[in-house]
Tab-separated table of C-alpha atoms in Angstrom:
chain	number	residue	atom	x	y	z
A	1	MET	CA	-0.291	-0.420	0.097
A	2	LEU	CA	1.100	3.560	-0.475
A	3	HIS	CA	1.763	6.341	2.239
A	4	LEU	CA	0.948	8.873	0.457
A	5	VAL	CA	1.647	12.313	2.118
A	6	ASN	CA	0.706	15.956	2.142
A	7	VAL	CA	4.658	17.647	2.312
A	8	LEU	CA	2.902	21.124	3.559
A	9	ASP	CA	1.710	18.930	6.850
A	10	TYR	CA	4.675	17.212	6.509
A	11	ALA	CA	7.055	19.542	8.562
A	12	ASP	CA	10.299	17.662	7.356
A	13	ALA	CA	8.929	16.605	3.754
A	14	GLY	CA	11.833	15.896	1.751
A	15	LYS	CA	15.181	16.931	4.617
A	16	ILE	CA	17.661	15.239	4.438
A	17	ASP	CA	19.503	12.930	6.554
A	18	PRO	CA	21.525	14.645	9.396
A	19	HIS	CA	24.888	12.949	9.150
A	20	SER	CA	27.092	13.928	12.616
A	21	PRO	CA	27.314	12.692	15.902
A	22	GLU	CA	25.537	14.124	18.337
A	23	ASP	CA	28.175	16.775	18.958
A	24	GLY	CA	27.300	18.248	15.738
A	25	SER	CA	31.207	18.275	14.213
A	26	PHE	CA	31.009	16.989	11.040
A	27	ASP	CA	28.226	19.412	10.829
A	28	ASN	CA	30.852	21.743	11.679
A	29	LEU	CA	33.266	21.223	9.131
A	30	ASP	CA	30.348	20.412	6.367
A	31	LEU	CA	30.085	24.061	6.939
A	32	ASP	CA	32.951	25.866	7.430
A	33	ASN	CA	34.457	24.458	4.213
A	34	ILE	CA	31.359	25.860	2.621
A	35	ARG	CA	31.611	29.133	4.137
A	36	ARG	CA	35.287	28.561	2.512
A	37	PHE	CA	33.745	28.603	-1.046
A	38	VAL	CA	31.089	31.187	-0.263
A	39	GLN	CA	34.112	33.701	1.111
A	40	MET	CA	36.320	32.719	-2.360
A	41	ASP	CA	32.695	33.876	-4.315
A	42	ILE	CA	32.056	37.186	-2.630
A	43	ARG	CA	35.784	37.631	-3.342
A	44	LEU	CA	35.254	36.635	-6.507
A	45	ARG	CA	32.580	39.098	-7.517
A	46	ALA	CA	33.779	42.067	-6.020
A	47	GLN	CA	36.144	42.005	-9.027
A	48	GLY	CA	32.767	42.128	-11.595
A	49	GLU	CA	30.055	39.661	-11.777
A	50	GLU	CA	30.430	37.369	-14.593
A	51	THR	CA	34.174	38.586	-14.658
A	52	VAL	CA	37.291	38.858	-12.288
A	53	ASP	CA	39.269	41.884	-13.971
A	54	TYR	CA	41.189	39.879	-16.572
A	55	GLY	CA	37.867	39.081	-18.688
A	56	ARG	CA	37.986	35.690	-16.470
A	57	THR	CA	34.680	34.601	-15.994
A	58	ILE	CA	33.766	33.435	-12.443
A	59	PRO	CA	32.714	29.680	-12.325
A	60	SER	CA	29.314	29.438	-10.833
A	61	ILE	CA	30.573	26.414	-8.427
A	62	ALA	CA	27.237	26.989	-5.700
A	63	ARG	CA	25.822	22.944	-7.071
A	64	GLN	CA	28.566	21.348	-6.532
A	65	VAL	CA	30.008	22.799	-3.482
A	66	LEU	CA	26.515	22.071	-1.191
A	67	VAL	CA	25.844	18.928	-3.441
A	68	SER	CA	29.988	17.719	-2.450
A	69	PHE	CA	29.506	19.353	1.442
A	70	TRP	CA	25.983	19.335	2.665
A	71	GLU	CA	23.496	16.518	-0.126
A	72	LYS	CA	25.674	13.521	-0.814
A	73	PRO	CA	26.875	13.080	2.662
A	74	ARG	CA	22.976	13.234	4.881
A	75	THR	CA	21.220	11.681	1.662
A	76	GLY	CA	19.692	7.830	2.434
A	77	PHE	CA	20.274	6.468	-1.127
A	78	HIS	CA	23.544	6.170	-2.938
A	79	TYR	CA	24.331	8.415	-5.468
A	80	GLU	CA	26.696	5.996	-7.363
A	81	GLU	CA	23.770	3.281	-7.745
A	82	ILE	CA	21.850	5.946	-8.891
A	83	GLU	CA	23.966	8.440	-10.480
A	84	GLY	CA	21.610	11.243	-13.085
A	85	LEU	CA	18.800	9.124	-12.263
A	86	GLU	CA	19.375	6.835	-14.771
A	87	LYS	CA	19.696	3.083	-12.971
A	88	PRO	CA	15.970	1.543	-11.367
A	89	VAL	CA	16.794	2.026	-7.586
A	90	ASP	CA	15.225	0.215	-4.420
A	91	PHE	CA	12.319	1.377	-2.799
A	92	GLY	CA	12.613	-1.671	-0.002
A	93	SER	CA	15.537	0.528	1.198
A	94	LYS	CA	16.091	3.981	2.658
A	95	LYS	CA	18.454	4.919	-0.559
A	96	LEU	CA	14.491	7.128	-1.636
A	97	ASP	CA	13.799	8.392	1.083
A	98	VAL	CA	12.539	11.642	0.490
A	99	PRO	CA	8.934	11.992	-0.922
A	100	TRP	CA	8.112	11.659	-4.846
A	101	SER	CA	5.068	13.342	-6.937
A	102	GLU	CA	2.488	10.103	-7.359
A	103	GLU	CA	2.469	10.700	-10.652
A	104	ALA	CA	6.642	10.068	-10.755
A	105	TYR	CA	6.100	6.879	-8.502
A	106	LEU	CA	3.555	5.659	-10.042
A	107	ARG	CA	5.433	6.100	-13.467
A	108	PHE	CA	8.843	4.031	-11.634
A	109	LYS	CA	6.454	1.780	-10.795
A	110	LYS	CA	5.736	1.051	-14.481
A	111	SER	CA	8.280	1.455	-16.270
A	112	GLY	CA	11.108	-0.094	-14.180
A	113	ASP	CA	12.882	2.410	-14.675
A	114	VAL	CA	13.620	5.994	-13.590
A	115	LYS	CA	14.012	8.090	-17.535
A	116	GLY	CA	11.352	10.562	-16.629
A	117	LEU	CA	11.876	11.401	-13.709
A	118	LEU	CA	14.261	13.949	-11.626
A	119	LEU	CA	15.569	14.634	-8.338
A	120	GLU	CA	14.075	18.279	-7.151
A	121	HIS	CA	16.279	20.891	-4.979
A	122	VAL	CA	12.556	22.146	-3.622
A	123	THR	CA	14.811	25.390	-2.710
A	124	PRO	CA	16.498	26.181	-5.872
A	125	ILE	CA	20.322	25.463	-5.569
A	126	LYS	CA	20.574	28.921	-6.839
A	127	GLU	CA	18.456	30.618	-3.327
A	128	LEU	CA	20.565	28.292	-1.442
A	129	TRP	CA	23.512	30.080	-2.522
A	130	LYS	CA	22.632	33.616	-2.036
A	131	TYR	CA	21.227	33.064	1.324
A	132	LEU	CA	24.460	31.786	2.225
A	133	ILE	CA	26.297	35.130	0.769
A	134	GLU	CA	23.687	36.937	1.557
A	135	LEU	CA	24.665	35.541	5.517
A	136	GLU	CA	27.814	35.950	5.535
A	137	LYS	CA	27.499	39.739	3.902
A	138	ASN	CA	25.444	40.252	7.779
A	139	ASP	CA	28.438	41.277	10.225
A	140	GLU	CA	25.665	41.790	12.324
A	141	LEU	CA	24.707	38.687	12.735
A	142	ILE	CA	27.628	36.973	12.090
A	143	LYS	CA	30.482	37.703	14.690
A	144	SER	CA	32.355	34.550	14.880
A	145	ASP	CA	32.665	30.462	13.102
A	146	GLU	CA	29.612	29.681	15.799
A	147	ASP	CA	27.089	32.316	14.509
A	148	TRP	CA	28.367	30.899	11.326
A	149	GLU	CA	28.159	27.470	12.088
A	150	ARG	CA	24.578	28.526	14.285
A	151	GLU	CA	22.990	29.971	11.204
A	152	ALA	CA	23.709	28.360	7.944
A	153	GLY	CA	23.090	24.706	10.434
A	154	THR	CA	19.702	26.339	10.934
A	155	TYR	CA	19.026	27.189	7.454
A	156	LEU	CA	20.239	24.681	5.300
A	157	ARG	CA	19.063	22.012	7.366
A	158	ASN	CA	15.215	22.897	6.709
A	159	ASN	CA	15.146	24.782	3.489
A	160	TYR	CA	17.521	22.454	1.050
A	161	ARG	CA	14.768	19.462	0.820
A	162	ILE	CA	15.039	17.119	-2.080
A	163	ALA	CA	11.584	15.513	-4.090
A	164	VAL	CA	10.993	13.129	-6.813
A	165	VAL	CA	8.596	14.317	-9.876
A	166	THR	CA	8.410	14.268	-13.467
A	167	LYS	CA	10.961	16.096	-16.060
A	168	GLU	CA	7.294	17.639	-16.729
A	169	GLN	CA	6.590	18.539	-13.266
A	170	ALA	CA	9.631	20.371	-12.662
A	171	THR	CA	9.833	22.004	-16.406
A	172	GLY	CA	6.174	23.456	-14.631
A	173	ILE	CA	7.658	24.039	-11.589
A	174	ASP	CA	10.238	26.195	-12.767
A	175	LYS	CA	8.229	28.421	-14.645
A	176	TYR	CA	5.292	29.100	-12.648
A	177	SER	CA	7.224	29.598	-9.566
A	178	GLY	CA	10.811	30.821	-10.338
A	179	ARG	CA	13.500	27.984	-11.523
A	180	ASP	CA	16.686	30.134	-9.374
A	181	THR	CA	13.581	31.958	-5.691
A	182	ASN	CA	11.715	30.161	-3.235
A	183	PRO	CA	10.626	32.996	-0.232
A	184	PHE	CA	9.134	30.343	2.062
A	185	ARG	CA	11.591	29.623	4.024
A	186	ASN	CA	9.072	28.759	6.913
A	187	HIS	CA	7.532	25.601	4.460
A	188	PRO	CA	10.089	25.617	1.464
A	189	PHE	CA	6.853	23.528	-0.480
A	190	CYS	CA	5.284	26.077	-0.487
A	191	ARG	CA	7.052	26.864	-4.307
A	192	TYR	CA	4.998	24.562	-5.698
A	193	GLU	CA	1.610	25.364	-4.385
A	194	LYS	CA	2.299	28.715	-5.930
A	195	ALA	CA	2.979	26.641	-8.677
A	196	ARG	CA	0.261	24.909	-8.877
A	197	ARG	CA	-2.148	27.602	-8.719
A	198	LYS	CA	-0.241	29.806	-10.825
A	199	ALA	CA	-0.661	27.023	-13.500
A	200	VAL	CA	-4.959	26.819	-12.873
A	201	GLU	CA	-5.134	30.351	-13.611
A	202	ASP	CA	-2.936	30.445	-16.672
A	203	VAL	CA	-6.058	28.730	-19.110
A	204	LEU	CA	-3.654	30.556	-22.338
A	205	GLN	CA	-1.422	27.865	-22.298
A	206	LYS	CA	-4.305	25.067	-22.526
A	207	GLU	CA	-2.029	22.387	-24.834
A	208	ASP	CA	1.729	23.156	-22.608
A	209	PRO	CA	2.598	19.313	-21.089
A	210	ALA	CA	4.874	21.731	-18.662
A	211	ARG	CA	1.354	23.810	-17.251
A	212	GLU	CA	-0.696	20.679	-16.979
A	213	ALA	CA	1.652	18.709	-15.329
A	214	ALA	CA	1.882	21.931	-13.012
A	215	ALA	CA	-1.633	22.303	-12.851
A	216	GLY	CA	-2.508	18.394	-11.831
A	217	LEU	CA	0.282	18.091	-8.525
A	218	ASP	CA	-1.532	17.321	-5.675
A	219	LEU	CA	0.702	17.955	-2.883
A	220	SER	CA	-1.730	15.441	-0.424
A	221	ARG	CA	-0.986	12.963	-2.494
A	222	PHE	CA	3.170	12.501	-2.384
A	223	VAL	CA	4.839	9.234	-2.049
A	224	HIS	CA	7.357	8.824	0.907
A	225	PRO	CA	8.347	5.546	0.446
A	226	GLY	CA	10.775	5.482	3.996
A	227	ILE	CA	7.386	6.382	6.035
A	228	LYS	CA	5.801	3.025	7.361
A	229	LYS	CA	2.358	3.079	8.692
């Protein structure tokens, strides 16, 4: 039997698992490393918005840094087994202890593979990185390493969430809620609800698969394989 959850009611929906001892030392090490890259990004962009002052393009490092130091160590599934979500995955283990849209789950069960499905960052990577940049620049709030670890850790634990959706749903969510923004920090899945409502209202795009997918999102019927009744 499917265990369906309302991702707006389930406070921990999509959160990645903690991966640290009780004293939080692993978290703090990862947060400190993330901060080093945040500081480097700030210094580079102080020379220019897109290029440094002798014409070199500034690399976009947000995804690689956050996935390497925060996501991969804390996800319940093994990346080497599902790299790119192109291989079948084991629903009977903790490897997929994240919410799936009902459409994505049923498509997987029918086809036996994950073609056409995506791991979606509920709060987009660029929004996560933007917040960390703003946090590092906040001299009134961040006066010590401990301040950074507390504030950045609290933010990432609440807002770094992932879900599995169809490619059409991901496109619709980006189109109707903004690819790089998520103002709903108290509950990141509100971004999905915003996309659903705007897609329903967009009657001029009736034949658009992305609009139809977003309009049909039912946030009360996400499948959460890691939860047992």
